[in-house]
Coordinates of C-alpha atoms in Angstrom, one line a residue:
M1276 CA 0.0 0.0 0.0
K1277 CA 2.9 2.3 0.8
V1278 CA 4.4 1.7 -2.6
R1279 CA 1.1 2.5 -4.3
A1280 CA 0.8 5.7 -2.3
I1281 CA 4.3 6.8 -3.3
M1282 CA 3.7 6.0 -7.0
G1283 CA 0.4 7.9 -6.8
A1284 CA 2.2 10.9 -5.3
L1285 CA 4.9 10.8 -8.0
C1286 CA 2.3 10.6 -10.7
A1287 CA 0.5 13.6 -9.3
A1288 CA 3.8 15.4 -9.2
G1289 CA 4.3 14.5 -12.9
L1290 CA 7.5 12.6 -12.1
M1291 CA 6.2 9.2 -13.3
C1292 CA 3.3 7.7 -15.3
G1293 CA 4.3 9.7 -18.4
A1294 CA 5.0 8.3 -21.8
A1295 CA 6.1 4.9 -20.5
A1296 CA 2.8 4.3 -18.6
A1297 CA 0.7 5.5 -21.5
Q1298 CA 2.6 3.2 -23.8
A1299 CA 2.1 0.3 -21.5
A1300 CA -1.6 0.8 -21.4
E1301 CA -2.1 1.0 -25.2
Q1302 CA -4.3 -1.7 -26.6
V1303 CA -3.4 -2.9 -30.1
E1304 CA -6.3 -4.6 -31.9
V1305 CA -5.2 -6.9 -34.7
L1306 CA -7.5 -8.4 -37.3
H1307 CA -6.3 -11.5 -39.1
W1308 CA -7.4 -14.9 -40.4
W1309 CA -4.6 -17.1 -39.1
T1310 CA -6.6 -19.7 -37.2
S1311 CA -5.3 -23.1 -38.2
G1312 CA -2.7 -24.9 -36.1
G1313 CA 0.5 -23.7 -37.7
E1314 CA -0.9 -20.3 -38.4
S1315 CA -2.1 -19.6 -34.8
K1316 CA 1.3 -20.7 -33.5
A1317 CA 3.0 -18.2 -35.8
I1318 CA 0.7 -15.3 -34.9
G1319 CA 1.3 -16.2 -31.2
V1320 CA 5.0 -15.2 -31.7
L1321 CA 4.0 -11.7 -32.7
K1322 CA 1.5 -11.4 -29.8
D1323 CA 4.2 -12.5 -27.3
D1324 CA 6.8 -10.1 -28.7
L1325 CA 4.4 -7.1 -28.6
Q1326 CA 3.2 -7.9 -25.1
K1327 CA 6.8 -8.1 -23.9
Q1328 CA 7.1 -4.5 -25.0
G1329 CA 4.3 -3.5 -22.7
Y1330 CA 1.4 -3.3 -25.1
V1331 CA -2.0 -5.1 -24.8
W1332 CA -2.8 -7.4 -27.7
K1333 CA -6.5 -7.6 -28.6
D1334 CA -7.0 -10.5 -31.0
F1335 CA -9.6 -10.2 -33.7
A1336 CA -9.3 -13.5 -35.5
V1337 CA -11.8 -14.3 -38.3
A1338 CA -11.6 -17.8 -39.7
G1339 CA -11.5 -18.5 -43.4
G1340 CA -8.5 -19.5 -45.4
A1341 CA -8.7 -16.8 -48.1
G1342 CA -9.7 -14.0 -45.7
A1343 CA -13.1 -13.1 -47.3
A1344 CA -14.9 -13.2 -44.0
A1345 CA -12.1 -11.1 -42.4
M1346 CA -12.4 -8.5 -45.1
T1347 CA -16.2 -8.3 -44.6
A1348 CA -15.6 -7.8 -40.8
L1349 CA -13.0 -5.1 -41.5
K1350 CA -15.3 -3.1 -43.7
T1351 CA -18.0 -3.2 -41.0
Q1352 CA -15.6 -2.0 -38.4
V1353 CA -14.2 0.8 -40.5
I1354 CA -17.7 2.0 -41.6
A1355 CA -18.7 2.0 -37.9
G1356 CA -15.7 4.2 -37.1
N1357 CA -14.1 1.4 -35.0
A1358 CA -11.2 0.3 -37.2
P1359 CA -8.6 -2.1 -35.7
S1360 CA -5.1 -0.9 -35.1
A1361 CA -3.8 -3.3 -37.8
A1362 CA -5.4 -5.7 -40.2
Q1363 CA -4.1 -8.5 -42.5
I1364 CA -4.3 -7.2 -46.0
K1365 CA -2.2 -7.7 -49.2
G1366 CA -1.7 -6.8 -52.8
P1367 CA -3.7 -4.1 -54.6
L1368 CA -6.1 -4.0 -51.7
I1369 CA -3.5 -2.1 -49.7
Q1370 CA -3.7 0.8 -52.1
D1371 CA -7.5 0.6 -52.2
W1372 CA -7.7 1.2 -48.5
A1373 CA -5.0 3.9 -48.7
S1374 CA -7.1 5.8 -51.3
Q1375 CA -9.9 6.0 -48.8
G1376 CA -7.8 8.0 -46.5
V1377 CA -8.1 5.7 -43.5
L1378 CA -4.5 4.5 -43.2
V1379 CA -1.6 6.0 -41.4
N1380 CA 2.0 6.0 -42.6
I1381 CA 4.6 4.1 -40.7
D1382 CA 7.7 5.7 -42.3
S1383 CA 9.4 6.2 -38.9
A1384 CA 9.4 2.5 -38.3
A1385 CA 10.6 1.7 -41.8
T1386 CA 13.9 3.5 -42.0
D1387 CA 15.8 0.6 -43.6
W1388 CA 13.1 -1.4 -45.4
K1389 CA 13.9 -0.3 -48.9
K1390 CA 17.2 -2.1 -48.9
E1391 CA 15.8 -5.0 -46.8
L1392 CA 13.0 -6.0 -49.1
P1393 CA 12.8 -7.4 -52.7
P1394 CA 11.8 -4.4 -55.0
E1395 CA 8.7 -6.3 -56.1
I1396 CA 7.5 -6.5 -52.5
D1397 CA 8.7 -3.1 -51.3
K1398 CA 6.5 -1.2 -53.8
I1399 CA 3.4 -3.1 -52.7
M1400 CA 3.9 -1.7 -49.1
H1401 CA 3.7 1.9 -50.3
A1402 CA 0.9 4.3 -51.0
D1403 CA 1.5 7.9 -52.1
G1404 CA 5.2 7.5 -51.4
H1405 CA 4.8 6.4 -47.8
Y1406 CA 4.9 3.0 -46.1
V1407 CA 1.4 2.0 -44.9
A1408 CA 2.0 -1.8 -44.5
A1409 CA 4.5 -4.1 -43.0
P1410 CA 5.2 -7.5 -44.7
F1411 CA 5.5 -10.7 -42.7
S1412 CA 6.9 -13.3 -45.0
V1413 CA 6.9 -14.8 -48.5
H1414 CA 4.8 -17.8 -49.4
R1415 CA 5.4 -19.8 -52.6
V1416 CA 2.1 -20.8 -54.0
N1417 CA 3.2 -23.3 -56.7
W1418 CA 4.0 -26.2 -54.4
L1419 CA 3.0 -29.9 -54.7
Y1420 CA 3.1 -31.8 -51.4
I1421 CA 3.6 -35.6 -51.6
N1422 CA 3.3 -38.1 -48.8
K1423 CA 6.6 -40.0 -49.1
A1424 CA 5.2 -43.4 -47.9
A1425 CA 2.4 -43.2 -50.4
L1426 CA 4.9 -42.4 -53.2
D1427 CA 7.1 -45.3 -52.2
K1428 CA 4.1 -47.7 -51.9
A1429 CA 3.0 -46.7 -55.4
G1430 CA 6.5 -47.0 -56.7
G1431 CA 6.5 -43.6 -58.3
K1432 CA 8.9 -40.7 -58.6
V1433 CA 8.5 -37.0 -58.0
P1434 CA 6.8 -35.7 -61.1
T1435 CA 8.3 -32.8 -63.1
T1436 CA 5.9 -32.8 -66.0
W1437 CA 2.1 -33.4 -66.2
A1438 CA 2.7 -36.7 -68.0
E1439 CA 4.8 -37.9 -65.0
F1440 CA 2.2 -36.5 -62.6
F1441 CA -0.7 -38.5 -64.1
T1442 CA 1.5 -41.6 -64.1
V1443 CA 2.1 -41.2 -60.4
A1444 CA -1.6 -40.5 -59.7
D1445 CA -2.5 -43.7 -61.6
K1446 CA 0.0 -45.7 -59.6
M1447 CA -1.4 -44.3 -56.3
K1448 CA -4.9 -45.1 -57.4
A1449 CA -3.9 -48.6 -58.3
A1450 CA -2.3 -49.0 -54.8
G1451 CA -5.5 -48.0 -53.1
I1452 CA -4.4 -44.5 -52.2
Q1453 CA -6.5 -41.4 -52.9
P1454 CA -4.2 -39.6 -55.4
I1455 CA -5.1 -36.0 -54.6
A1456 CA -6.4 -34.3 -51.5
M1457 CA -8.4 -31.2 -52.5
G1458 CA -10.5 -28.7 -50.6
G1459 CA -13.8 -27.4 -52.0
Q1460 CA -13.6 -23.6 -51.8
P1461 CA -13.3 -21.1 -54.7
W1462 CA -9.8 -19.9 -53.7
Q1463 CA -8.6 -23.4 -53.6
D1464 CA -10.0 -24.0 -57.1
L1465 CA -8.2 -20.8 -58.3
T1466 CA -4.9 -21.9 -56.7
L1467 CA -4.9 -25.1 -58.6
W1468 CA -5.9 -23.4 -61.8
E1469 CA -3.2 -20.7 -61.6
D1470 CA -0.6 -23.4 -60.9
V1471 CA -1.5 -24.9 -64.2
V1472 CA -1.4 -21.5 -65.9
L1473 CA 2.1 -21.1 -64.5
S1474 CA 3.1 -24.5 -65.9
Q1475 CA 2.7 -22.9 -69.4
G1476 CA 5.6 -20.6 -68.5
A1477 CA 6.2 -17.4 -66.5
D1478 CA 5.8 -15.2 -69.5
F1479 CA 2.5 -16.8 -70.4
Y1480 CA 1.3 -16.4 -66.8
K1481 CA 2.2 -12.7 -66.7
K1482 CA 0.5 -12.0 -70.0
A1483 CA -2.6 -13.8 -69.0
L1484 CA -3.0 -13.0 -65.3
V1485 CA -1.1 -9.8 -64.8
D1486 CA -1.5 -8.0 -68.1
L1487 CA -4.9 -9.6 -68.8
D1488 CA -3.9 -9.9 -72.5
Q1489 CA -7.0 -11.0 -74.5
K1490 CA -5.0 -12.9 -77.1
T1491 CA -3.3 -15.0 -74.4
L1492 CA -6.5 -15.5 -72.5
T1493 CA -8.2 -17.0 -75.6
S1494 CA -5.2 -19.0 -76.9
P1495 CA -4.9 -22.7 -77.5
Q1496 CA -2.5 -22.8 -74.5
M1497 CA -5.3 -21.5 -72.2
A1498 CA -7.6 -24.1 -73.5
Q1499 CA -4.9 -26.6 -72.6
V1500 CA -4.9 -25.2 -69.1
F1501 CA -8.6 -26.0 -68.6
D1502 CA -8.2 -29.4 -70.2
T1503 CA -5.4 -30.2 -67.8
V1504 CA -7.4 -29.0 -64.8
R1505 CA -10.3 -31.2 -65.9
K1506 CA -8.0 -34.2 -66.0
I1507 CA -6.6 -33.5 -62.5
Q1508 CA -10.1 -33.4 -61.2
G1509 CA -10.5 -37.0 -62.1
Y1510 CA -8.3 -37.8 -59.1
F1511 CA -10.3 -35.9 -56.5
D1512 CA -12.4 -37.7 -53.9
S1513 CA -16.2 -37.1 -53.7
G1514 CA -16.1 -35.5 -50.3
R1515 CA -14.2 -32.3 -51.1
T1516 CA -17.2 -30.0 -51.2
G1517 CA -16.7 -27.3 -48.6
R1518 CA -13.5 -28.8 -47.2
D1519 CA -11.0 -26.4 -45.7
W1520 CA -7.4 -26.5 -47.0
N1521 CA -5.9 -27.7 -43.8
L1522 CA -8.2 -30.7 -43.7
A1523 CA -7.0 -31.6 -47.1
T1524 CA -3.4 -31.2 -45.9
A1525 CA -4.3 -33.5 -43.0
M1526 CA -5.3 -36.2 -45.5
V1527 CA -1.8 -36.1 -46.9
I1528 CA -0.2 -35.9 -43.5
N1529 CA -2.2 -39.0 -42.3
G1530 CA -1.5 -41.0 -45.5
K1531 CA -5.2 -40.9 -46.6
A1532 CA -4.2 -39.1 -49.7
G1533 CA -1.0 -38.9 -51.7
M1534 CA -0.6 -35.4 -53.0
Q1535 CA -1.9 -31.8 -52.5
F1536 CA -1.5 -28.6 -54.5
M1537 CA -1.1 -25.8 -51.9
G1538 CA 1.1 -22.9 -51.0
D1539 CA 3.8 -23.4 -48.5
W1540 CA 1.6 -22.4 -45.5
A1541 CA 0.7 -26.1 -45.7
K1542 CA 4.2 -26.9 -44.5
G1543 CA 3.3 -25.3 -41.2
E1544 CA 0.6 -28.0 -40.8
F1545 CA 3.2 -30.8 -41.5
A1546 CA 5.6 -29.2 -38.9
N1547 CA 2.8 -28.9 -36.4
A1548 CA 2.1 -32.6 -36.8
G1549 CA 5.8 -33.5 -36.2
K1550 CA 6.4 -34.4 -39.8
K1551 CA 9.8 -33.8 -41.5
S1552 CA 10.5 -32.9 -45.1
G1553 CA 12.4 -35.5 -47.0
S1554 CA 11.6 -38.4 -44.7
D1555 CA 7.8 -37.9 -44.1
Y1556 CA 6.8 -35.7 -47.0
I1557 CA 8.2 -34.2 -50.1
C1558 CA 7.7 -30.6 -51.4
A1559 CA 8.2 -30.1 -55.1
A1560 CA 7.4 -27.4 -57.5
V1561 CA 4.1 -28.0 -59.4
P1562 CA 5.0 -29.9 -62.6
G1563 CA 6.4 -27.5 -65.2
T1564 CA 7.0 -24.6 -62.8
E1565 CA 10.4 -25.4 -61.4
K1566 CA 11.9 -22.1 -62.6
A1567 CA 9.0 -19.9 -61.6
Y1568 CA 7.7 -18.6 -58.3
T1569 CA 4.2 -17.3 -57.6
F1570 CA 4.5 -15.2 -54.5
N1571 CA 2.0 -14.5 -51.8
V1572 CA 3.0 -11.9 -49.2
D1573 CA 0.9 -11.3 -46.0
S1574 CA 1.0 -7.8 -44.6
F1575 CA -0.5 -5.7 -41.9
V1576 CA -1.8 -2.3 -42.7
F1577 CA -2.3 0.3 -40.1
F1578 CA -5.6 2.2 -39.6
Q1579 CA -6.2 5.7 -38.2
Q1580 CA -7.4 5.4 -34.6
K1581 CA -10.0 7.6 -33.0
G1582 CA -8.5 11.0 -32.1
Q1583 CA -5.2 10.2 -33.9
S1584 CA -4.0 11.5 -37.2
A1585 CA -0.6 9.7 -37.1
A1586 CA 0.5 6.2 -36.2
T1587 CA 0.3 5.4 -32.4
P1588 CA 3.4 4.1 -30.5
G1589 CA 1.8 0.7 -30.5
Q1590 CA 1.3 0.6 -34.2
L1591 CA 4.9 1.6 -34.8
A1592 CA 6.1 -1.0 -32.4
L1593 CA 4.1 -3.6 -34.2
A1594 CA 5.5 -2.6 -37.6
K1595 CA 9.1 -2.6 -36.2
T1596 CA 8.6 -6.0 -34.6
I1597 CA 7.2 -7.6 -37.8
M1598 CA 10.3 -6.6 -39.7
S1599 CA 12.8 -7.5 -37.1
P1600 CA 15.2 -10.3 -38.1
G1601 CA 14.4 -12.4 -35.1
F1602 CA 10.6 -12.2 -35.6
Q1603 CA 11.0 -12.8 -39.3
E1604 CA 12.9 -16.0 -38.6
Q1605 CA 10.6 -17.4 -35.9
F1606 CA 7.4 -16.5 -37.6
S1607 CA 8.3 -18.3 -40.9
L1608 CA 9.6 -21.3 -39.0
Y1609 CA 6.1 -21.8 -37.6
K1610 CA 4.2 -20.6 -40.6
G1611 CA 6.0 -22.6 -43.3
S1612 CA 7.0 -19.5 -45.3
I1613 CA 10.4 -17.8 -45.7
P1614 CA 11.4 -14.4 -44.4
V1615 CA 10.5 -11.5 -46.6
R1616 CA 13.4 -9.5 -45.1
L1617 CA 16.6 -10.1 -47.1
G1618 CA 19.6 -11.5 -45.3
V1619 CA 17.8 -13.4 -42.6
S1620 CA 19.7 -16.6 -41.9
M1621 CA 18.1 -19.8 -43.3
A1622 CA 20.3 -22.1 -41.1
K1623 CA 17.4 -23.2 -38.9
F1624 CA 15.0 -23.9 -41.8
D1625 CA 14.2 -27.2 -43.4
D1626 CA 15.0 -28.4 -46.9
C1627 CA 11.7 -27.2 -48.3
A1628 CA 12.3 -23.6 -47.0
K1629 CA 15.9 -23.6 -48.2
K1630 CA 14.7 -24.7 -51.7
S1631 CA 12.0 -22.0 -51.6
Y1632 CA 14.6 -19.3 -50.8
A1633 CA 17.0 -20.6 -53.5
D1634 CA 14.2 -20.8 -56.1
E1635 CA 12.9 -17.3 -55.1
Q1636 CA 16.3 -15.7 -55.7
A1637 CA 16.7 -17.6 -59.0
A1638 CA 13.2 -16.6 -60.2
I1639 CA 13.7 -12.9 -59.3
K1640 CA 16.9 -12.9 -61.5
A1641 CA 15.3 -14.8 -64.3
G1642 CA 12.0 -12.8 -64.4
G1643 CA 9.9 -15.7 -63.1
Y1644 CA 8.9 -14.1 -59.9
V1645 CA 5.2 -13.4 -60.3
P1646 CA 2.3 -12.4 -58.1
S1647 CA -0.4 -14.9 -57.2
L1648 CA -3.9 -14.1 -58.6
A1649 CA -5.6 -16.6 -56.3
H1650 CA -4.1 -14.9 -53.2
G1651 CA -4.8 -11.3 -53.9
M1652 CA -1.4 -10.2 -55.3
A1653 CA -2.1 -9.8 -59.0
Q1654 CA -5.4 -8.0 -59.5
A1655 CA -8.0 -5.9 -57.8
D1656 CA -10.8 -7.8 -56.0
A1657 CA -13.4 -7.3 -58.8
T1658 CA -11.2 -8.7 -61.6
A1659 CA -9.9 -11.6 -59.5
G1660 CA -13.4 -12.4 -58.3
A1661 CA -14.8 -12.5 -61.8
I1662 CA -12.0 -14.9 -62.9
S1663 CA -12.4 -17.0 -59.8
D1664 CA -16.1 -17.4 -60.6
V1665 CA -15.3 -18.7 -64.1
V1666 CA -12.8 -21.2 -62.7
T1667 CA -15.1 -22.4 -59.9
K1668 CA -18.0 -22.8 -62.3
F1669 CA -15.9 -24.9 -64.6
M1670 CA -14.6 -27.1 -61.8
N1671 CA -18.0 -27.7 -60.3
S1672 CA -20.0 -28.4 -63.5
Q1673 CA -19.7 -30.2 -66.8
E1674 CA -18.9 -27.0 -68.7
D1675 CA -16.8 -27.4 -71.8
T1676 CA -13.4 -25.8 -72.3
K1677 CA -14.5 -23.5 -75.1
T1678 CA -17.2 -22.0 -73.0
A1679 CA -14.8 -21.5 -70.1
V1680 CA -12.2 -19.8 -72.2
E1681 CA -14.7 -17.4 -73.6
A1682 CA -16.0 -16.6 -70.1
L1683 CA -12.5 -16.1 -68.8
A1684 CA -11.7 -13.5 -71.5
K1685 CA -14.9 -11.6 -70.6
A1686 CA -14.2 -11.8 -66.8
A1687 CA -10.7 -10.3 -67.4
K1688 CA -12.5 -7.1 -68.5
T1689 CA -14.2 -6.7 -65.2
K1690 CA -13.2 -3.5 -63.3

């Protein structure tokens, strides 16, 4: 009681309880959609790091792999004048929010970021010449995960072409193994489809999904993409409708299925289950995409808070923590990604992550480093959504390839 009385007197005298006490009391509300095992463990690192600095973490987690539900919740909060301190957003959507005048710049926390980030990523974090977002990590989307025991049982080899892939799938099927684990949500359909687009070459991918070139979108190669996707579907199980991505990953982890097309966040699920790359599972580039890399970068953007025109101490602390080498390393070790910050040691990472890093650097130099359409990096929501609708309709109906190609070209004109 005496201690409290003394502290109270000092506060009244203005000798204590200044900036440090105000800082310690600041609540930082964070909206995100990292709710699966590996993901929640990764976000827990950030929560712990921020709380050690004296801030109060208020978790605003909204389940849903692609973040659609989270974005709906965010819009509701912003419209109501109750925006979170930070929210998980990426790609062109960052600039969309900035154009509405609801973000704060975090330049004072980003003094060295320009030299610490790949140029393709650095520019995405800006709006009107200022940093408004902090990137967490880089995910490679074009991965194929293979249960090693299933591959060995089937007597197959890691496929590098579609012909080899279908041979392996047939062998697994003959051995009584479900060849492909697939979820049943639009973003998962689009992930697989863009993988097949990428297998036609990085230049083809960029012309089709970044430039939205009509000639490319209606080409025989694009028709081949839809034909290949249709053939891949023949190896799905009948229970995929509505299935979350991590449940499909669990099928591969448990040996109920042989392979899964999914970004490297799936690796966090393998790690969380105690599985090791090389001995328990294999991560390989999707057939035909070895020299290319579709990137997906998660970021937090920072919203104006009530009565504040600039970033709060808690927001700046959050941004600095996200980009610190120690956090970048630990977060990616749990998440299955690789650090977005350049120069972070890869010594503690597994073979899959080391391959991801090596392939990323090679793809950047070779011009094969491309933004993922399925994961919000390549196009604005309206265009990406229209293309997603075309792909999902094709994959959930008996629609013919010609009709799908025509619908794709039309969808690409959506603004």
